[in-house]
Amino acid sequence: KDDTKKTATRKENVVVDNVDWSPVANSYLDAVSAAKAGDALLCYQAQSSLHSALNHIFASSKGNILVSAIQVVCRNTHRISVETQDDSKLQQAVTLLQESFSRCLNDRTEFQPDEPLSEEGSKKAGVLYIVNQLFALYFSLNTLRLCKNLVRPVESRSLHQYGRAGDLVTYRYYVGRLYMFEDQYDLAETNLEYALQHCHKTALTNKKAILRNLIPVKLLRGRFPTQSLLKKYELNEFMSMVDSIYNGNLRAFNDSLTRYQDLFIRRGIYLLLEKCKTVCYRNLLKRIHHVLDKKPHLSLMELAKAFKWLGVPMELDEVECILANLIFRGYIRGYISHTNRVLVLSKSNPFPTSAVILSKTD
């Protein structure tokens, strides 16, 4: 019993090339011991000490030989902080990772992409991996405004263009989500598309995570996934919604949005999907236009009856407001005769596909 206690409290003295690694080694042993005991808080405390000690050694180390070590430590600090289920520990983890990020970013050695780690290399080689870990923490803490403090210095130095495929995909995934929350849907689609196309073909879970954000962005822009794609990745929550938007079925759209409301809110895509109602309105008007033999004049009263039949009763002023918004955004071409309560559609391409693309794409 006494021997066990002595072993647990024993501290190692490790010095390599005049560098004292004892704080790192002893903190690592403490973290392993706490992890085996299932004590997440004690494990995090030890990991925090390890990370702080390694940051100090990393700052004065030659070249980028320790980049892999600092990346592993950043990942472990992130994961253990999540295991504590304590936001204050997540905040502390952010501080530690930010210091590691600064040590890498501010290295004055010129960065040479794709060169092996060496005593002459630049620590900037470790930036992208640490940025991705920080992105994950910022999203967990809902402090997305801090993401810009990472994106600006990384992209100004073009560090997001080089690195391992997995790091590049992860970076584009988070940046795409960031643009999505900022309502910059062009940039969101570009980055999420890159992440999906370059994601490893066997990483189905990662592809599913990307699609959960990419599909709402595409829906708002009038691009529809096939049912086979949704089935392949088990994205059942989008199946009825995609059909309802494509067919202009307001009732089915509202039912789908209500059914998965809690799920969509947790993912942060509810408001974006709610905006897709605009596309649903546009497609409903196009169907009504075809039913009425493509007459250029649509009575607002007739449109109100169609909305009521679909379970969305509204006053004529509301109908007029919806139509004005569709015209303003370029979803339909025409004008509203307020006096006659009529929508006058353009004789030439009243529902431009340049604004909303209806072809279903995989």
Tab-separated table of C-alpha atoms in Angstrom:
chain	number	residue	atom	x	y	z
A	1	LYS	CA	0.000	0.000	0.000
A	2	ASP	CA	2.810	2.420	0.929
A	3	ASP	CA	4.714	1.500	-2.254
A	4	THR	CA	1.649	2.298	-4.396
A	5	LYS	CA	1.261	5.701	-2.773
A	6	LYS	CA	4.964	6.455	-3.211
A	7	THR	CA	4.796	5.525	-6.897
A	8	ALA	CA	1.733	7.738	-7.501
A	9	THR	CA	3.378	10.805	-5.975
A	10	ARG	CA	6.864	10.244	-7.429
A	11	LYS	CA	8.056	13.018	-9.710
A	12	GLU	CA	10.308	12.348	-12.665
A	13	ASN	CA	13.324	14.529	-13.454
A	14	VAL	CA	13.718	14.677	-17.238
A	15	VAL	CA	16.298	16.914	-18.901
A	16	VAL	CA	17.068	16.606	-22.629
A	17	ASP	CA	19.572	18.892	-24.393
A	18	ASN	CA	19.492	21.279	-21.431
A	19	VAL	CA	15.698	21.538	-21.653
A	20	ASP	CA	13.766	20.588	-18.519
A	21	TRP	CA	10.910	18.339	-19.624
A	22	SER	CA	9.988	17.392	-16.041
A	23	PRO	CA	6.794	19.551	-15.870
A	24	VAL	CA	5.563	17.990	-19.117
A	25	ALA	CA	6.415	14.420	-18.131
A	26	ASN	CA	4.973	14.663	-14.619
A	27	SER	CA	1.790	16.397	-15.786
A	28	TYR	CA	1.371	13.695	-18.417
A	29	LEU	CA	1.656	10.952	-15.790
A	30	ASP	CA	-0.865	12.785	-13.587
A	31	ALA	CA	-3.268	13.145	-16.524
A	32	VAL	CA	-3.018	9.452	-17.389
A	33	SER	CA	-3.608	8.489	-13.752
A	34	ALA	CA	-6.673	10.758	-13.513
A	35	ALA	CA	-8.027	9.456	-16.829
A	36	LYS	CA	-7.750	5.860	-15.608
A	37	ALA	CA	-9.608	6.857	-12.447
A	38	GLY	CA	-12.335	8.488	-14.547
A	39	ASP	CA	-11.806	11.924	-12.973
A	40	ALA	CA	-12.270	14.384	-15.851
A	41	LEU	CA	-11.666	17.509	-13.764
A	42	LEU	CA	-8.409	16.232	-12.285
A	43	CYS	CA	-7.362	15.016	-15.735
A	44	TYR	CA	-8.017	18.458	-17.184
A	45	GLN	CA	-5.989	20.169	-14.456
A	46	ALA	CA	-3.014	17.943	-15.246
A	47	GLN	CA	-3.487	18.408	-18.994
A	48	SER	CA	-3.667	22.170	-18.507
A	49	SER	CA	-0.328	22.132	-16.656
A	50	LEU	CA	1.164	19.943	-19.393
A	51	HIS	CA	-0.073	22.278	-22.123
A	52	SER	CA	1.244	25.385	-20.385
A	53	ALA	CA	4.659	23.792	-19.853
A	54	LEU	CA	4.868	22.626	-23.483
A	55	ASN	CA	3.891	26.069	-24.772
A	56	HIS	CA	6.893	27.460	-22.891
A	57	ILE	CA	9.265	24.842	-24.319
A	58	PHE	CA	7.778	25.159	-27.814
A	59	ALA	CA	8.412	28.910	-27.902
A	60	SER	CA	12.170	28.454	-27.533
A	61	SER	CA	12.508	25.229	-29.543
A	62	LYS	CA	14.427	25.118	-32.814
A	63	GLY	CA	12.441	25.098	-36.049
A	64	ASN	CA	9.156	23.228	-36.139
A	65	ILE	CA	10.321	19.876	-34.824
A	66	LEU	CA	7.759	20.051	-31.978
A	67	VAL	CA	4.780	21.024	-34.133
A	68	SER	CA	3.302	17.508	-34.064
A	69	ALA	CA	3.611	17.416	-30.265
A	70	ILE	CA	1.897	20.787	-29.780
A	71	GLN	CA	-0.906	19.732	-32.147
A	72	VAL	CA	-1.567	16.523	-30.187
A	73	VAL	CA	-1.558	18.440	-26.915
A	74	CYS	CA	-4.006	21.026	-28.345
A	75	ARG	CA	-6.336	18.235	-29.451
A	76	ASN	CA	-6.175	16.527	-26.045
A	77	THR	CA	-6.752	19.785	-24.157
A	78	HIS	CA	-9.808	20.415	-26.329
A	79	ARG	CA	-11.238	16.926	-25.856
A	80	ILE	CA	-10.613	16.720	-22.105
A	81	SER	CA	-12.141	20.169	-21.560
A	82	VAL	CA	-15.282	18.962	-23.335
A	83	GLU	CA	-15.369	15.871	-21.086
A	84	THR	CA	-15.516	18.083	-17.985
A	85	GLN	CA	-18.870	19.500	-19.171
A	86	ASP	CA	-17.785	22.806	-17.649
A	87	ASP	CA	-17.806	25.968	-19.780
A	88	SER	CA	-15.160	27.576	-17.589
A	89	LYS	CA	-12.771	24.756	-18.530
A	90	LEU	CA	-13.593	25.323	-22.210
A	91	GLN	CA	-12.689	28.991	-21.754
A	92	GLN	CA	-9.396	28.017	-20.114
A	93	ALA	CA	-8.705	25.606	-22.963
A	94	VAL	CA	-9.268	28.452	-25.440
A	95	THR	CA	-6.592	30.522	-23.678
A	96	LEU	CA	-4.073	27.677	-23.862
A	97	LEU	CA	-4.793	26.986	-27.527
A	98	GLN	CA	-4.647	30.686	-28.382
A	99	GLU	CA	-1.137	30.820	-26.935
A	100	SER	CA	-0.117	27.806	-29.044
A	101	PHE	CA	-1.667	29.480	-32.089
A	102	SER	CA	0.286	32.691	-31.456
A	103	ARG	CA	3.561	30.765	-31.010
A	104	CYS	CA	3.042	29.172	-34.429
A	105	LEU	CA	1.694	32.177	-36.301
A	106	ASN	CA	4.325	34.658	-35.124
A	107	ASP	CA	7.321	32.503	-35.998
A	108	ARG	CA	9.551	34.638	-38.232
A	109	THR	CA	10.983	31.710	-40.194
A	110	GLU	CA	9.665	31.686	-43.750
A	111	PHE	CA	6.995	29.036	-44.243
A	112	GLN	CA	7.734	26.468	-46.969
A	113	PRO	CA	4.622	24.358	-47.737
A	114	ASP	CA	4.905	20.557	-47.782
A	115	GLU	CA	8.409	20.512	-46.312
A	116	PRO	CA	9.079	17.892	-43.584
A	117	LEU	CA	9.371	19.071	-39.975
A	118	SER	CA	12.915	20.020	-39.078
A	119	GLU	CA	15.057	22.253	-36.883
A	120	GLU	CA	15.079	24.833	-39.700
A	121	GLY	CA	11.361	24.759	-40.542
A	122	SER	CA	8.651	27.308	-39.716
A	123	LYS	CA	6.245	26.781	-36.833
A	124	LYS	CA	3.522	28.164	-39.117
A	125	ALA	CA	3.148	24.569	-40.318
A	126	GLY	CA	1.113	23.924	-37.179
A	127	VAL	CA	-1.313	26.823	-37.539
A	128	LEU	CA	-4.198	25.256	-39.470
A	129	TYR	CA	-4.657	22.253	-37.176
A	130	ILE	CA	-4.743	24.457	-34.056
A	131	VAL	CA	-7.139	26.899	-35.751
A	132	ASN	CA	-9.560	24.024	-36.374
A	133	GLN	CA	-9.424	23.041	-32.699
A	134	LEU	CA	-10.141	26.648	-31.733
A	135	PHE	CA	-13.039	26.797	-34.202
A	136	ALA	CA	-14.594	23.779	-32.494
A	137	LEU	CA	-14.247	25.442	-29.076
A	138	TYR	CA	-15.658	28.767	-30.300
A	139	PHE	CA	-18.679	27.023	-31.798
A	140	SER	CA	-19.217	25.069	-28.562
A	141	LEU	CA	-19.095	28.308	-26.538
A	142	ASN	CA	-21.182	30.186	-29.135
A	143	THR	CA	-18.503	32.879	-29.461
A	144	LEU	CA	-18.450	32.955	-33.251
A	145	ARG	CA	-17.307	36.586	-33.330
A	146	LEU	CA	-13.864	35.369	-32.248
A	147	CYS	CA	-13.540	33.202	-35.357
A	148	LYS	CA	-12.701	36.269	-37.432
A	149	ASN	CA	-9.587	36.741	-35.288
A	150	LEU	CA	-8.407	33.415	-36.709
A	151	VAL	CA	-9.625	33.727	-40.298
A	152	ARG	CA	-8.003	37.102	-41.017
A	153	PRO	CA	-4.388	36.257	-40.114
A	154	VAL	CA	-4.598	32.752	-41.582
A	155	GLU	CA	-5.990	33.819	-44.959
A	156	SER	CA	-3.838	36.952	-45.225
A	157	ARG	CA	-0.809	34.630	-45.110
A	158	SER	CA	-2.499	32.019	-47.357
A	159	LEU	CA	-1.983	29.366	-44.667
A	160	HIS	CA	-5.439	27.901	-45.411
A	161	GLN	CA	-4.253	26.768	-48.842
A	162	TYR	CA	-1.596	24.322	-47.658
A	163	GLY	CA	-1.583	21.339	-45.336
A	164	ARG	CA	-3.069	17.918	-44.886
A	165	ALA	CA	-6.322	17.236	-46.706
A	166	GLY	CA	-8.153	16.602	-43.450
A	167	ASP	CA	-7.095	19.966	-42.021
A	168	LEU	CA	-8.083	21.803	-45.199
A	169	VAL	CA	-11.519	20.144	-45.246
A	170	THR	CA	-12.130	20.883	-41.550
A	171	TYR	CA	-11.117	24.515	-42.017
A	172	ARG	CA	-13.469	24.996	-44.982
A	173	TYR	CA	-16.283	23.290	-43.047
A	174	TYR	CA	-16.059	25.721	-40.126
A	175	VAL	CA	-15.522	28.784	-42.332
A	176	GLY	CA	-18.542	27.722	-44.424
A	177	ARG	CA	-20.677	27.475	-41.295
A	178	LEU	CA	-19.389	30.858	-40.140
A	179	TYR	CA	-20.401	32.505	-43.421
A	180	MET	CA	-23.769	30.757	-43.204
A	181	PHE	CA	-24.460	32.358	-39.820
A	182	GLU	CA	-23.400	35.711	-41.265
A	183	ASP	CA	-25.921	35.329	-44.134
A	184	GLN	CA	-23.119	35.287	-46.731
A	185	TYR	CA	-24.569	32.334	-48.586
A	186	ASP	CA	-22.346	32.534	-51.689
A	187	LEU	CA	-19.226	32.121	-49.578
A	188	ALA	CA	-20.910	29.557	-47.349
A	189	GLU	CA	-21.811	27.391	-50.335
A	190	THR	CA	-18.328	27.703	-51.853
A	191	ASN	CA	-16.569	26.583	-48.671
A	192	LEU	CA	-19.005	23.816	-47.764
A	193	GLU	CA	-18.896	22.506	-51.337
A	194	TYR	CA	-15.104	22.356	-51.131
A	195	ALA	CA	-15.316	20.473	-47.835
A	196	LEU	CA	-17.783	17.955	-49.281
A	197	GLN	CA	-15.872	17.368	-52.514
A	198	HIS	CA	-12.505	16.901	-50.788
A	199	CYS	CA	-13.754	14.909	-47.801
A	200	HIS	CA	-12.474	11.320	-47.851
A	201	LYS	CA	-14.947	9.003	-49.566
A	202	THR	CA	-15.162	6.691	-46.538
A	203	ALA	CA	-15.749	9.513	-44.028
A	204	LEU	CA	-19.549	9.229	-44.187
A	205	THR	CA	-20.087	10.806	-40.764
A	206	ASN	CA	-18.092	13.882	-41.773
A	207	LYS	CA	-19.925	14.131	-45.107
A	208	LYS	CA	-23.224	13.937	-43.253
A	209	ALA	CA	-22.167	16.801	-40.972
A	210	ILE	CA	-21.217	18.909	-44.002
A	211	LEU	CA	-24.493	18.158	-45.798
A	212	ARG	CA	-26.537	19.174	-42.754
A	213	ASN	CA	-25.287	22.719	-43.351
A	214	LEU	CA	-24.855	22.675	-47.121
A	215	ILE	CA	-28.385	21.475	-47.930
A	216	PRO	CA	-30.166	24.442	-46.231
A	217	VAL	CA	-27.845	26.876	-48.041
A	218	LYS	CA	-28.572	25.212	-51.384
A	219	LEU	CA	-32.312	25.089	-50.705
A	220	LEU	CA	-32.393	28.841	-50.174
A	221	ARG	CA	-30.614	29.245	-53.506
A	222	GLY	CA	-33.108	26.931	-55.230
A	223	ARG	CA	-30.832	23.893	-55.598
A	224	PHE	CA	-32.393	20.616	-54.522
A	225	PRO	CA	-30.741	17.347	-53.437
A	226	THR	CA	-32.187	14.080	-54.716
A	227	GLN	CA	-34.081	11.736	-52.428
A	228	SER	CA	-31.403	9.094	-53.089
A	229	LEU	CA	-28.741	11.422	-51.647
A	230	LEU	CA	-30.872	12.073	-48.554
A	231	LYS	CA	-31.453	8.337	-48.074
A	232	LYS	CA	-27.775	7.506	-48.539
A	233	TYR	CA	-26.765	9.787	-45.672
A	234	GLU	CA	-29.962	9.182	-43.625
A	235	LEU	CA	-30.945	12.850	-43.712
A	236	ASN	CA	-34.605	12.048	-43.135
A	237	GLU	CA	-35.340	15.458	-41.613
A	238	PHE	CA	-34.916	17.077	-45.040
A	239	MET	CA	-36.938	14.644	-47.161
A	240	SER	CA	-40.420	16.120	-46.789
A	241	MET	CA	-39.049	19.670	-46.705
A	242	VAL	CA	-37.227	19.294	-50.028
A	243	ASP	CA	-40.372	17.960	-51.722
A	244	SER	CA	-42.576	20.654	-50.195
A	245	ILE	CA	-40.309	23.485	-51.390
A	246	TYR	CA	-39.906	21.973	-54.845
A	247	ASN	CA	-43.679	21.566	-55.268
A	248	GLY	CA	-44.618	24.841	-53.567
A	249	ASN	CA	-46.591	22.994	-50.871
A	250	LEU	CA	-46.785	25.509	-48.026
A	251	ARG	CA	-48.739	23.220	-45.725
A	252	ALA	CA	-46.189	20.411	-45.987
A	253	PHE	CA	-43.357	22.927	-45.586
A	254	ASN	CA	-44.803	24.324	-42.356
A	255	ASP	CA	-45.507	20.816	-41.025
A	256	SER	CA	-41.922	19.733	-41.733
A	257	LEU	CA	-40.456	22.852	-40.150
A	258	THR	CA	-42.589	22.385	-37.032
A	259	ARG	CA	-41.877	18.656	-36.755
A	260	TYR	CA	-38.092	19.092	-36.669
A	261	GLN	CA	-38.046	22.535	-35.076
A	262	ASP	CA	-36.040	21.558	-31.975
A	263	LEU	CA	-33.467	19.679	-34.055
A	264	PHE	CA	-33.031	22.557	-36.497
A	265	ILE	CA	-32.686	25.086	-33.663
A	266	ARG	CA	-29.959	22.992	-31.995
A	267	ARG	CA	-28.046	22.897	-35.281
A	268	GLY	CA	-28.465	26.630	-35.822
A	269	ILE	CA	-30.201	26.244	-39.186
A	270	TYR	CA	-33.837	26.915	-38.235
A	271	LEU	CA	-33.894	30.570	-39.315
A	272	LEU	CA	-32.152	29.708	-42.579
A	273	LEU	CA	-34.714	27.010	-43.351
A	274	GLU	CA	-37.509	29.413	-42.467
A	275	LYS	CA	-36.141	31.749	-45.145
A	276	CYS	CA	-36.603	28.915	-47.658
A	277	LYS	CA	-40.340	29.623	-47.473
A	278	THR	CA	-39.602	32.373	-50.022
A	279	VAL	CA	-38.552	29.710	-52.538
A	280	CYS	CA	-41.667	27.717	-51.643
A	281	TYR	CA	-43.837	30.787	-52.377
A	282	ARG	CA	-42.080	31.272	-55.695
A	283	ASN	CA	-42.647	27.676	-56.786
A	284	LEU	CA	-46.296	27.797	-55.678
A	285	LEU	CA	-46.866	30.884	-57.835
A	286	LYS	CA	-45.238	29.147	-60.779
A	287	ARG	CA	-47.595	26.154	-60.375
A	288	ILE	CA	-50.628	28.440	-60.146
A	289	HIS	CA	-49.395	30.251	-63.260
A	290	HIS	CA	-49.261	26.939	-65.154
A	291	VAL	CA	-52.690	25.843	-63.899
A	292	LEU	CA	-54.153	29.108	-65.193
A	293	ASP	CA	-52.664	28.476	-68.661
A	294	LYS	CA	-49.824	30.934	-68.047
A	295	LYS	CA	-52.052	33.986	-67.879
A	296	PRO	CA	-49.950	37.112	-67.257
A	297	HIS	CA	-52.453	38.494	-64.711
A	298	LEU	CA	-52.897	36.748	-61.342
A	299	SER	CA	-55.606	38.038	-59.042
A	300	LEU	CA	-54.434	38.523	-55.458
A	301	MET	CA	-57.822	37.145	-54.386
A	302	GLU	CA	-57.135	33.877	-56.254
A	303	LEU	CA	-53.715	33.647	-54.674
A	304	ALA	CA	-55.203	34.219	-51.215
A	305	LYS	CA	-57.639	31.343	-51.861
A	306	ALA	CA	-54.706	29.078	-52.811
A	307	PHE	CA	-52.882	30.000	-49.602
A	308	LYS	CA	-56.019	29.327	-47.555
A	309	TRP	CA	-56.502	25.934	-49.207
A	310	LEU	CA	-52.918	25.076	-48.220
A	311	GLY	CA	-53.654	25.924	-44.600
A	312	VAL	CA	-52.025	29.351	-44.628
A	313	PRO	CA	-54.896	31.876	-44.623
A	314	MET	CA	-53.815	35.513	-45.026
A	315	GLU	CA	-55.165	38.949	-45.846
A	316	LEU	CA	-54.687	40.494	-49.294
A	317	ASP	CA	-52.180	42.976	-47.861
A	318	GLU	CA	-50.044	40.043	-46.658
A	319	VAL	CA	-50.227	38.430	-50.095
A	320	GLU	CA	-49.174	41.709	-51.692
A	321	CYS	CA	-46.260	42.009	-49.267
A	322	ILE	CA	-45.039	38.490	-50.154
A	323	LEU	CA	-45.267	39.233	-53.877
A	324	ALA	CA	-43.408	42.532	-53.480
A	325	ASN	CA	-40.604	40.695	-51.656
A	326	LEU	CA	-40.369	38.044	-54.391
A	327	ILE	CA	-40.178	40.736	-57.073
A	328	PHE	CA	-37.548	42.681	-55.134
A	329	ARG	CA	-35.342	39.592	-54.736
A	330	GLY	CA	-35.653	38.654	-58.392
A	331	TYR	CA	-37.531	35.392	-57.843
A	332	ILE	CA	-40.290	36.565	-60.173
A	333	ARG	CA	-40.507	39.290	-62.831
A	334	GLY	CA	-43.451	41.606	-62.951
A	335	TYR	CA	-45.224	44.276	-60.934
A	336	ILE	CA	-48.238	44.643	-58.656
A	337	SER	CA	-51.247	46.730	-59.604
A	338	HIS	CA	-52.294	47.877	-56.155
A	339	THR	CA	-55.505	49.486	-57.430
A	340	ASN	CA	-56.720	46.344	-59.226
A	341	ARG	CA	-55.184	43.918	-56.713
A	342	VAL	CA	-53.464	42.032	-59.512
A	343	LEU	CA	-49.995	40.629	-60.062
A	344	VAL	CA	-48.880	41.384	-63.630
A	345	LEU	CA	-46.193	38.927	-64.716
A	346	SER	CA	-43.552	39.610	-67.333
A	347	LYS	CA	-44.290	38.004	-70.712
A	348	SER	CA	-40.614	37.049	-70.981
A	349	ASN	CA	-39.397	34.496	-68.448
A	350	PRO	CA	-41.557	35.537	-65.439
A	351	PHE	CA	-39.844	32.925	-63.219
A	352	PRO	CA	-36.134	33.289	-64.039
A	353	THR	CA	-34.020	30.241	-63.362
A	354	SER	CA	-30.990	32.489	-62.871
A	355	ALA	CA	-32.514	33.535	-59.553
A	356	VAL	CA	-33.728	30.108	-58.476
A	357	ILE	CA	-32.492	26.920	-60.108
A	358	LEU	CA	-35.164	24.233	-59.992
A	359	SER	CA	-33.154	21.354	-61.458
A	360	LYS	CA	-32.507	18.731	-58.812
A	361	THR	CA	-28.813	18.091	-58.306
A	362	ASP	CA	-27.072	15.348	-56.361
